[in-house]
Coordinates of C-alpha atoms in Angstrom, one line a residue:
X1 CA 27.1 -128.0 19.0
X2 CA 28.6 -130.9 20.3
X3 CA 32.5 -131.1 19.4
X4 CA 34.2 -134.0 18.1
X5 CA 35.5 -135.9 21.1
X6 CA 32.8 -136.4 23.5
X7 CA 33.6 -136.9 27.1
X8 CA 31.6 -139.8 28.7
X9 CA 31.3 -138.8 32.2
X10 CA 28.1 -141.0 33.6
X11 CA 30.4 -144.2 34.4
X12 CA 28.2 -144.0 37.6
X13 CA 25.2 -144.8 35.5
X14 CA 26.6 -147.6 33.2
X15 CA 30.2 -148.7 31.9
X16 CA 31.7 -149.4 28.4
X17 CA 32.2 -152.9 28.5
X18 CA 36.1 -154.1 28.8
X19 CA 37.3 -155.4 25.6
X20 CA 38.4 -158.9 27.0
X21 CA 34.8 -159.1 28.4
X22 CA 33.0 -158.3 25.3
X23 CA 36.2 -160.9 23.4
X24 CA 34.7 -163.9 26.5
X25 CA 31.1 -163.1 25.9
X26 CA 30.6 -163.1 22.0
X27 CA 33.2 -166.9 22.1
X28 CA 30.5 -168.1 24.5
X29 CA 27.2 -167.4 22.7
X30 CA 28.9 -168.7 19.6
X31 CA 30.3 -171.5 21.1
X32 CA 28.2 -172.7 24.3
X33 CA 24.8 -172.3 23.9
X34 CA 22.9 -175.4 25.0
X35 CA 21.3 -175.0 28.0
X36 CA 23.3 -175.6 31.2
X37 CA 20.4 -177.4 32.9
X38 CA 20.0 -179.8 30.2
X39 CA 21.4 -183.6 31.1
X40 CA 23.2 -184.3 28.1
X41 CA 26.9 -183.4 26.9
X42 CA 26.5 -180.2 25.6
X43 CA 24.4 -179.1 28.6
X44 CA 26.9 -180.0 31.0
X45 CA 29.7 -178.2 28.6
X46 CA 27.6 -174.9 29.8
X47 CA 27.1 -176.1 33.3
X48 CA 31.1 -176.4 34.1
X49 CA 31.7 -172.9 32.7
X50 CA 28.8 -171.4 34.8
X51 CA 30.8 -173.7 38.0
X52 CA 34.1 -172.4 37.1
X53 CA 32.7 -168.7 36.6
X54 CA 31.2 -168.8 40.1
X55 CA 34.7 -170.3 41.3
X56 CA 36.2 -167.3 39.8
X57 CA 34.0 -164.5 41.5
X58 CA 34.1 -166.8 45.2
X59 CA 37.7 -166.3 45.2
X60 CA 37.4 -162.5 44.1
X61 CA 35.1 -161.9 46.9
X62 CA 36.5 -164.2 49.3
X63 CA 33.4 -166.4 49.5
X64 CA 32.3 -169.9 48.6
X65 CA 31.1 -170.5 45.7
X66 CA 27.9 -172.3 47.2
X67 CA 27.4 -168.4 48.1
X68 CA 27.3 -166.9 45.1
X69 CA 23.9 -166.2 43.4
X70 CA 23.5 -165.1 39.7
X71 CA 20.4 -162.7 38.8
X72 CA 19.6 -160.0 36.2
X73 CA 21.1 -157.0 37.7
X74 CA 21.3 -155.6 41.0
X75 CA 17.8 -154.5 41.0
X76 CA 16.7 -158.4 41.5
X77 CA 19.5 -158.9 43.5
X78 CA 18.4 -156.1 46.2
X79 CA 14.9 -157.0 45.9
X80 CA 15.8 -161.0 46.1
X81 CA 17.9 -159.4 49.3
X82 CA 15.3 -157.5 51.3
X83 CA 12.1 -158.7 50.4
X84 CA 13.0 -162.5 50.4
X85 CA 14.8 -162.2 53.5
X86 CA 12.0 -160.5 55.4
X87 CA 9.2 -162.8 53.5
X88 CA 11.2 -165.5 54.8
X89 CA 11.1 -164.7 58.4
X90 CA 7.8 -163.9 57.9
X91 CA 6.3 -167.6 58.2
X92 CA 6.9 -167.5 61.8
X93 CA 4.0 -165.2 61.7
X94 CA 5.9 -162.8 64.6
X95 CA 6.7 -159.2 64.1
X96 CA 9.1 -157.9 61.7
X97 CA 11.1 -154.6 61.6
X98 CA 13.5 -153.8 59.2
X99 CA 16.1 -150.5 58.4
X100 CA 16.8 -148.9 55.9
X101 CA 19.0 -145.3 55.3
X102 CA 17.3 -142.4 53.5
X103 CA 20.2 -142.7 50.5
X104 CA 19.6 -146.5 49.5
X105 CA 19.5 -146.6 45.5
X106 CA 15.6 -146.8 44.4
X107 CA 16.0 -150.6 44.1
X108 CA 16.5 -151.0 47.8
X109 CA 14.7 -148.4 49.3
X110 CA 11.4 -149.4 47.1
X111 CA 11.5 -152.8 48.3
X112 CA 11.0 -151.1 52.1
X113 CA 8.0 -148.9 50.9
X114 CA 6.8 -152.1 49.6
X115 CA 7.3 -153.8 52.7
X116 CA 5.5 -150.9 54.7
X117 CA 2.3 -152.0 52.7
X118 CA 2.9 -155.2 53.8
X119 CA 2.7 -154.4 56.8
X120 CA 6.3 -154.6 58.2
X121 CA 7.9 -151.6 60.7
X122 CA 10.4 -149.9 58.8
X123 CA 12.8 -147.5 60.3
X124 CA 14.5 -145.0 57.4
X125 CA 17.9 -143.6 59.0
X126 CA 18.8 -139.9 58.6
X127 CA 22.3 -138.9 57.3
X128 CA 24.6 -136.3 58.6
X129 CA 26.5 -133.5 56.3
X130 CA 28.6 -136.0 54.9
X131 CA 26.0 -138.0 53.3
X132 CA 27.1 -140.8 55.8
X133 CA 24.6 -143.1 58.2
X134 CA 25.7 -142.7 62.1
X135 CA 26.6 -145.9 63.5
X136 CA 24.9 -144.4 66.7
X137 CA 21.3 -144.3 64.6
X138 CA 21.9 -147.8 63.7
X139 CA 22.4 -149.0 67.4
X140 CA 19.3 -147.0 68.6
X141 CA 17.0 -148.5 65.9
X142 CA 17.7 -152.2 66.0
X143 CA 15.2 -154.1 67.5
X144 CA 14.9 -157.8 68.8
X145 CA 12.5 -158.2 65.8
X146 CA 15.0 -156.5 63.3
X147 CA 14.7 -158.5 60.3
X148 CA 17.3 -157.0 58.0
X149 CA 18.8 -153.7 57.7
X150 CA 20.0 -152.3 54.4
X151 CA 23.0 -149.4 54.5
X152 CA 24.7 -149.0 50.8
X153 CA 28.7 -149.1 50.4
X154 CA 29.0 -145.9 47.9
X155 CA 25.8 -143.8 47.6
X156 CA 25.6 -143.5 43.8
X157 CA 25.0 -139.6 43.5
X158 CA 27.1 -138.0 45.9
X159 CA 29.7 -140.8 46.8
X160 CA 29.5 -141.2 50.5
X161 CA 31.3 -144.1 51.7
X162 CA 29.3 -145.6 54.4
X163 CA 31.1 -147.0 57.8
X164 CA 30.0 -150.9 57.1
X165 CA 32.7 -152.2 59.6
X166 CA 31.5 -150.3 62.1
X167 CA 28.0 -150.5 61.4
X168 CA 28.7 -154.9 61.4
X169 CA 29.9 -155.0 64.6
X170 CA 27.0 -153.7 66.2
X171 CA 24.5 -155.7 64.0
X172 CA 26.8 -159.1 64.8
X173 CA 25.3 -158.0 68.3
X174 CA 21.6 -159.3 66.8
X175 CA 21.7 -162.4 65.3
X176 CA 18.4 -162.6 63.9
X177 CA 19.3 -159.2 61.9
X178 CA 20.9 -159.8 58.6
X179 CA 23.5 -157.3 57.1
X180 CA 22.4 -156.6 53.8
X181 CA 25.1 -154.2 51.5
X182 CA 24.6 -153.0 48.3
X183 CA 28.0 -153.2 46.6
X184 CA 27.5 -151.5 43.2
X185 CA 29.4 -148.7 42.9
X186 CA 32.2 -150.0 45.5
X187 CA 33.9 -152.8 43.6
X188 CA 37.0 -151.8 41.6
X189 CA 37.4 -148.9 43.5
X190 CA 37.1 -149.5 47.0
X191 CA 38.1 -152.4 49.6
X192 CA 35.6 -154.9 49.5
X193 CA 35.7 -157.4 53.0
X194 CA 32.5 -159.2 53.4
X195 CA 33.9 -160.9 56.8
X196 CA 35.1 -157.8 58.2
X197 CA 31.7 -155.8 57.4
X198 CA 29.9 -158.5 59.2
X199 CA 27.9 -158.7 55.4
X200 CA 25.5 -161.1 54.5
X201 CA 23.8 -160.3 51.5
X202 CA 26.0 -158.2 48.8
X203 CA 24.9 -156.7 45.4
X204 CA 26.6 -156.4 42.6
X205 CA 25.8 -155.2 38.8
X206 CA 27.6 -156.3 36.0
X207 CA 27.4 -153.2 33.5
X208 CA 28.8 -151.0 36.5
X209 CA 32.1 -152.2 36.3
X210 CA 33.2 -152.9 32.8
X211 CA 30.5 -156.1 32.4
X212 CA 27.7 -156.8 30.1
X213 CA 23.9 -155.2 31.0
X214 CA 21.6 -157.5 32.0
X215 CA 23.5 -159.8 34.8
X216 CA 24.3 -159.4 38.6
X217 CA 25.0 -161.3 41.4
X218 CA 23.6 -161.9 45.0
X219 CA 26.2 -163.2 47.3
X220 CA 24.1 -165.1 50.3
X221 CA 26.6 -166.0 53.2
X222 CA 25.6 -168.4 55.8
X223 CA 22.6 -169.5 54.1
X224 CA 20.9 -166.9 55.2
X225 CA 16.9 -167.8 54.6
X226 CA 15.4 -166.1 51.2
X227 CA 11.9 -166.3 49.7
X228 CA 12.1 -166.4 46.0
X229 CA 10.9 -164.1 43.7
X230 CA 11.1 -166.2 40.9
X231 CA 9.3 -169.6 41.0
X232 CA 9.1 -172.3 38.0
X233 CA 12.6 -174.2 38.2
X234 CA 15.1 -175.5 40.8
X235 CA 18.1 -173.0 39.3
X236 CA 20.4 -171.2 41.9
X237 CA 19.5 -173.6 44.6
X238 CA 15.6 -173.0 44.3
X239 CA 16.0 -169.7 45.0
X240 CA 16.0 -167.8 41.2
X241 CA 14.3 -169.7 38.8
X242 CA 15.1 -169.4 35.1
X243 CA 17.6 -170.3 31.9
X244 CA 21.1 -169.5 33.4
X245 CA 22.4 -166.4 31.5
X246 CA 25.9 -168.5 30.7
X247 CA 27.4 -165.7 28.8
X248 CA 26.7 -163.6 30.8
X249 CA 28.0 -165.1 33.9
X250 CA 31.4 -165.8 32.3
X251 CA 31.4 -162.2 31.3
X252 CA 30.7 -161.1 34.9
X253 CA 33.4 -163.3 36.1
X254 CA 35.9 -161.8 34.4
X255 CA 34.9 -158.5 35.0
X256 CA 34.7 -158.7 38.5
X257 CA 37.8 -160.7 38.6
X258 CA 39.5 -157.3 36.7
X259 CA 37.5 -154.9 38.9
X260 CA 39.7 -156.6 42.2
X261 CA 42.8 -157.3 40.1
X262 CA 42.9 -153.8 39.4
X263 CA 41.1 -151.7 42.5
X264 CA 44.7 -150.3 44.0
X265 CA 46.0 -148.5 40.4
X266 CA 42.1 -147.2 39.4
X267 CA 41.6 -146.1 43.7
X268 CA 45.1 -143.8 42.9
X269 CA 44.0 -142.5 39.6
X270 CA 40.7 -142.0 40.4
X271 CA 41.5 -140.0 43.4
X272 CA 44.1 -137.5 41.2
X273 CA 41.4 -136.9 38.5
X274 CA 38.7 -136.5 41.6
X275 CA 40.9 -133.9 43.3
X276 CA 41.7 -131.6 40.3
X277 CA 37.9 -132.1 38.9
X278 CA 37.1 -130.7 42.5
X279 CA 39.7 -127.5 41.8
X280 CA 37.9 -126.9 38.8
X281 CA 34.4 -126.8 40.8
X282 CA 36.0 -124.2 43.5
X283 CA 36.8 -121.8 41.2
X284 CA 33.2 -121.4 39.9
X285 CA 31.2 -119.9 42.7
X286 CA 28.1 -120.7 41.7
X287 CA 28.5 -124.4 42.2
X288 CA 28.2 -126.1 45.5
X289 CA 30.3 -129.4 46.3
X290 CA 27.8 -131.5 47.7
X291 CA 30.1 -135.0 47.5
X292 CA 32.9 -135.3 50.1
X293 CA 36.3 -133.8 49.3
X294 CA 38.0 -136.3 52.1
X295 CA 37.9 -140.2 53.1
X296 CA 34.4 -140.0 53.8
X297 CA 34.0 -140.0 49.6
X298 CA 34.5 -142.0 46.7
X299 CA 37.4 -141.2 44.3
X300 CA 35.2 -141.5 41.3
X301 CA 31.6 -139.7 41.8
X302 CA 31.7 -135.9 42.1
X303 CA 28.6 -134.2 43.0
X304 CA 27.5 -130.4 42.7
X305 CA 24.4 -128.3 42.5
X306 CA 24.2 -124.9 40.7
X307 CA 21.4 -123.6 43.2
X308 CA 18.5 -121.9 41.0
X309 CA 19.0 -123.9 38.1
X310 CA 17.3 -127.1 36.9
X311 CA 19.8 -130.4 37.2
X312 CA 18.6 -131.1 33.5
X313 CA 19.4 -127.5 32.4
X314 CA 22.8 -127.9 33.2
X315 CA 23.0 -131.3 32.0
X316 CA 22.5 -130.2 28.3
X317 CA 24.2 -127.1 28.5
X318 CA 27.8 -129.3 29.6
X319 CA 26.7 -132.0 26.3
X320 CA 26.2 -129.1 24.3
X321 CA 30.1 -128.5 25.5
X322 CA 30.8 -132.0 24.4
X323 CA 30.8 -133.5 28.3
X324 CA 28.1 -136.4 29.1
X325 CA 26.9 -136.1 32.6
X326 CA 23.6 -136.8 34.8
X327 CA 21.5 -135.5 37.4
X328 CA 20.6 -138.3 39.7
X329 CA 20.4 -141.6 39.6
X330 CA 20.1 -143.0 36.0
X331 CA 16.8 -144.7 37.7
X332 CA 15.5 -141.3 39.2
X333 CA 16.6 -138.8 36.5
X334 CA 13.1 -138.8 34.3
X335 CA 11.1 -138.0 37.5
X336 CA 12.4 -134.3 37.5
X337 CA 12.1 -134.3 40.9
X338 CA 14.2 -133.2 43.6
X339 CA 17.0 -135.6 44.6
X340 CA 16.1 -138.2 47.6
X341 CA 19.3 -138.5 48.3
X342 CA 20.5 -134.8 48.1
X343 CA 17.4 -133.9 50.2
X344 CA 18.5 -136.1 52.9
X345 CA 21.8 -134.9 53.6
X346 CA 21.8 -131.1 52.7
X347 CA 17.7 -130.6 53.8
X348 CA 17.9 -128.2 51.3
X349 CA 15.7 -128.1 48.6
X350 CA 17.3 -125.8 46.0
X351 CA 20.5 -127.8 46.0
X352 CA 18.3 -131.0 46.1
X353 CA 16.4 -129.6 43.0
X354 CA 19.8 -128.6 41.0
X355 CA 22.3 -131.6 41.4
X356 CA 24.9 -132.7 38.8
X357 CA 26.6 -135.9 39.1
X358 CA 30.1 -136.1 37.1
X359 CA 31.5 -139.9 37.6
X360 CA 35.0 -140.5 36.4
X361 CA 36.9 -143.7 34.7
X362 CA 40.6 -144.3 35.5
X363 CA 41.1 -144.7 32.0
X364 CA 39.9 -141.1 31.8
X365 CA 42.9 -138.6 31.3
X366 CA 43.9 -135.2 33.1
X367 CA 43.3 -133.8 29.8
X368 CA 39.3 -135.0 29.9
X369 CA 39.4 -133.3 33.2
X370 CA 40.3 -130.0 31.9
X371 CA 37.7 -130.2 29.1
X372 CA 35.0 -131.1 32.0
X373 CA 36.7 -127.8 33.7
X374 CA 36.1 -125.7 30.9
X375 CA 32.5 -127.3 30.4
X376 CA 31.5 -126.4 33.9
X377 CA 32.8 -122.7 33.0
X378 CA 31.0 -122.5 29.7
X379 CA 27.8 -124.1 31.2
X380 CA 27.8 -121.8 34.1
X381 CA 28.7 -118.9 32.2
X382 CA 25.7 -119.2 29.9
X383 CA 23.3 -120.0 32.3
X384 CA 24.3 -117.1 35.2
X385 CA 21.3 -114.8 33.8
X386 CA 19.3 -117.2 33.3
X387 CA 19.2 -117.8 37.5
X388 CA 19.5 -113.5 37.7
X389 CA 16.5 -113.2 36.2
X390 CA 14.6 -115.9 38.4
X391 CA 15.8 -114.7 41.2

């Protein structure tokens, strides 16, 4: 039976929205509704709050506002990313190749399967133990005809932190190759420094970092060329036609602008919960730490597998305990398949098969932690014969 206070643990997967953000949206679909396309006074009402809202999220991210792109979600925003860019390049009717790492989030790493039956060369980089892409592999597989190559910030199961700066530098050594980063779990966390990374298309997802569902942004620097995916109007410079979403931009803005404002505090808190959620996971030896415990790892995503036992299993054995957790991505976990992602950087199959992914808040308490602790211990308690008598 599920006790009274539940633990959400999937912040990973989606985010409560922040109060303030829910306070901006709701005054904005009550109060600004016309659409901001239109040419008379109410329409242009909308229009300056979508201009000052792309104002507000240029200056978070240290870009111009001319840069920013609104979408639906990061899902467009990747697939605006990789297959408009290498559709673009493509009218020159010469050879494309594009990269991609084995850990990209479903959204990015369909698009290259996609591109594959277009005919395009695509080159899937290994990890190592870390979960991390070698800057070495990335050197080794760019080509003059690279197109774009695609290497995430924060995998979203296991929390690798991937080396973009040193990646960049060697892409800035090809400047037909474009830098494409998805940012998602990153922001509010981590550092974010386009310029430095050499990045120059960056994801981001509204409902991952205290926003409203349903709206993301693409940030496009240097006018980097992009096919559209979305023809019928002349919104977001040609490039995404459709009705602005104008409370939902607003609400983005101000989330973001409180993901940066507040990334130092939730890094230090993140990391204490992360370390003594990580104690907890030692003591149990049936669980394997798959995420890294160093600075190669996030400080909010903690990844483990209970090796003979189905990631699902063990997901409703810790909600019967009152904790909320996942398997995989919230895309991936209805395949019940083995995790991509774990497969690629632990080629094992049994741990690939039996991951749990617990992602922490920094508005989560050390008190939560124990209760996920004593979860785990419960869980793995009940579920020991269970993997005795499979075995």
């Amino acid at each position: 039976m599920v006790q009274d206070k539940v633990i959400y643990a999937d912040y990973s997967a989606s985010t409560p929205p922040h109060p303030e953000v829910i306070r901006t949206m709701s005054e904005v679909m009550e109060q600004i509704y016309a659409n901001p396309s239109s040419i008379h006074e109410f329409g242009g009402q909308a229009e300056q709050l979508v201009k000052r809202a792309r104002g507000v999220i240029a200056d978070a991210l240290k870009v111009s506002p001319t840069e920013v792109l609104f979408t639906s979600g990061a899902t467009e925003s990747n697939n605006m990313a990789v297959l408009g860019a290498v559709r673009a390049s493509r009218y020159s009717k010469k050879p494309a190749h594009a990269i991609v790492s084995a850990i990209e989030h479903a959204s990015v790493y369909a698009c290259y399967e996609q591109l594959k039956r277009e005919g395009v060369e695509v080159t899937v980089l290994p990890v190592d133990s870390n979960g991390c892409v070698r800057p070495e592999d990335v050197e080794q597989a760019l080509l003059p005809e690279t197109i774009i190559v695609s290497i995430m910030h924060v995998n979203n199961e296991m929390g690798a932190i991937q080396p973009l700066e040193q990646i960049g530098t060697l892409i800035k050594q090809h400047p037909k190759a474009v830098f494409h980063v998805d940012g998602v779990q990153g922001l509010g966390k981590l550092d974010v420094d386009l310029e430095r990374w050499n990045t120059r298309l960056f994801s981001l997802s509204g409902h991952k970092i205290r926003g409203p569902k349903g709206i993301g942004v693409l940030i496009r620097r240097g006018r980097v060329p992009l096919e559209p995916l979305l023809y019928g109007g002349s919104q977001e410079q040609g490039l995404r036609a459709g009705t602005l979403n104008v409370p939902g931009i607003v609400a983005l803005a101000k989330a973001i602008r409180m993901a940066v404002e507040g990334q130092a505090d939730n890094k230090n808190k993140l990391e204490q919960l992360k370390q003594k959620l990580i104690g907890y996971v030692s003591d149990i030896p049936e669980l394997v730490l798959n995420s890294p415990a160093d600075a190669h790892g996030a400080p909010h995503i903690v990844n483990v597998s209970f090796p003979g036992m189905k990631s699902e299993v063990a997901v409703h054995a810790l909600e019967e305990r009152g904790v909320i957790a996942s398997t995989q991505s919230a895309c991936s976990s209805k395949l019940h398949k083995p995790s991509r992602v774990l497969l690629a950087m632990t080629k094992n199959d049994r741990l690939a098969s039996s991951g749990l992914r617990i992602s922490l808040d920094a508005e989560m308490s050390m008190d939560d932690i124990d209760r996920i602790g004593q979860a785990l211990h419960g869980a793995v308690s009940q579920l020991r014969p269970l993997v005795q008598l499979e075995r």
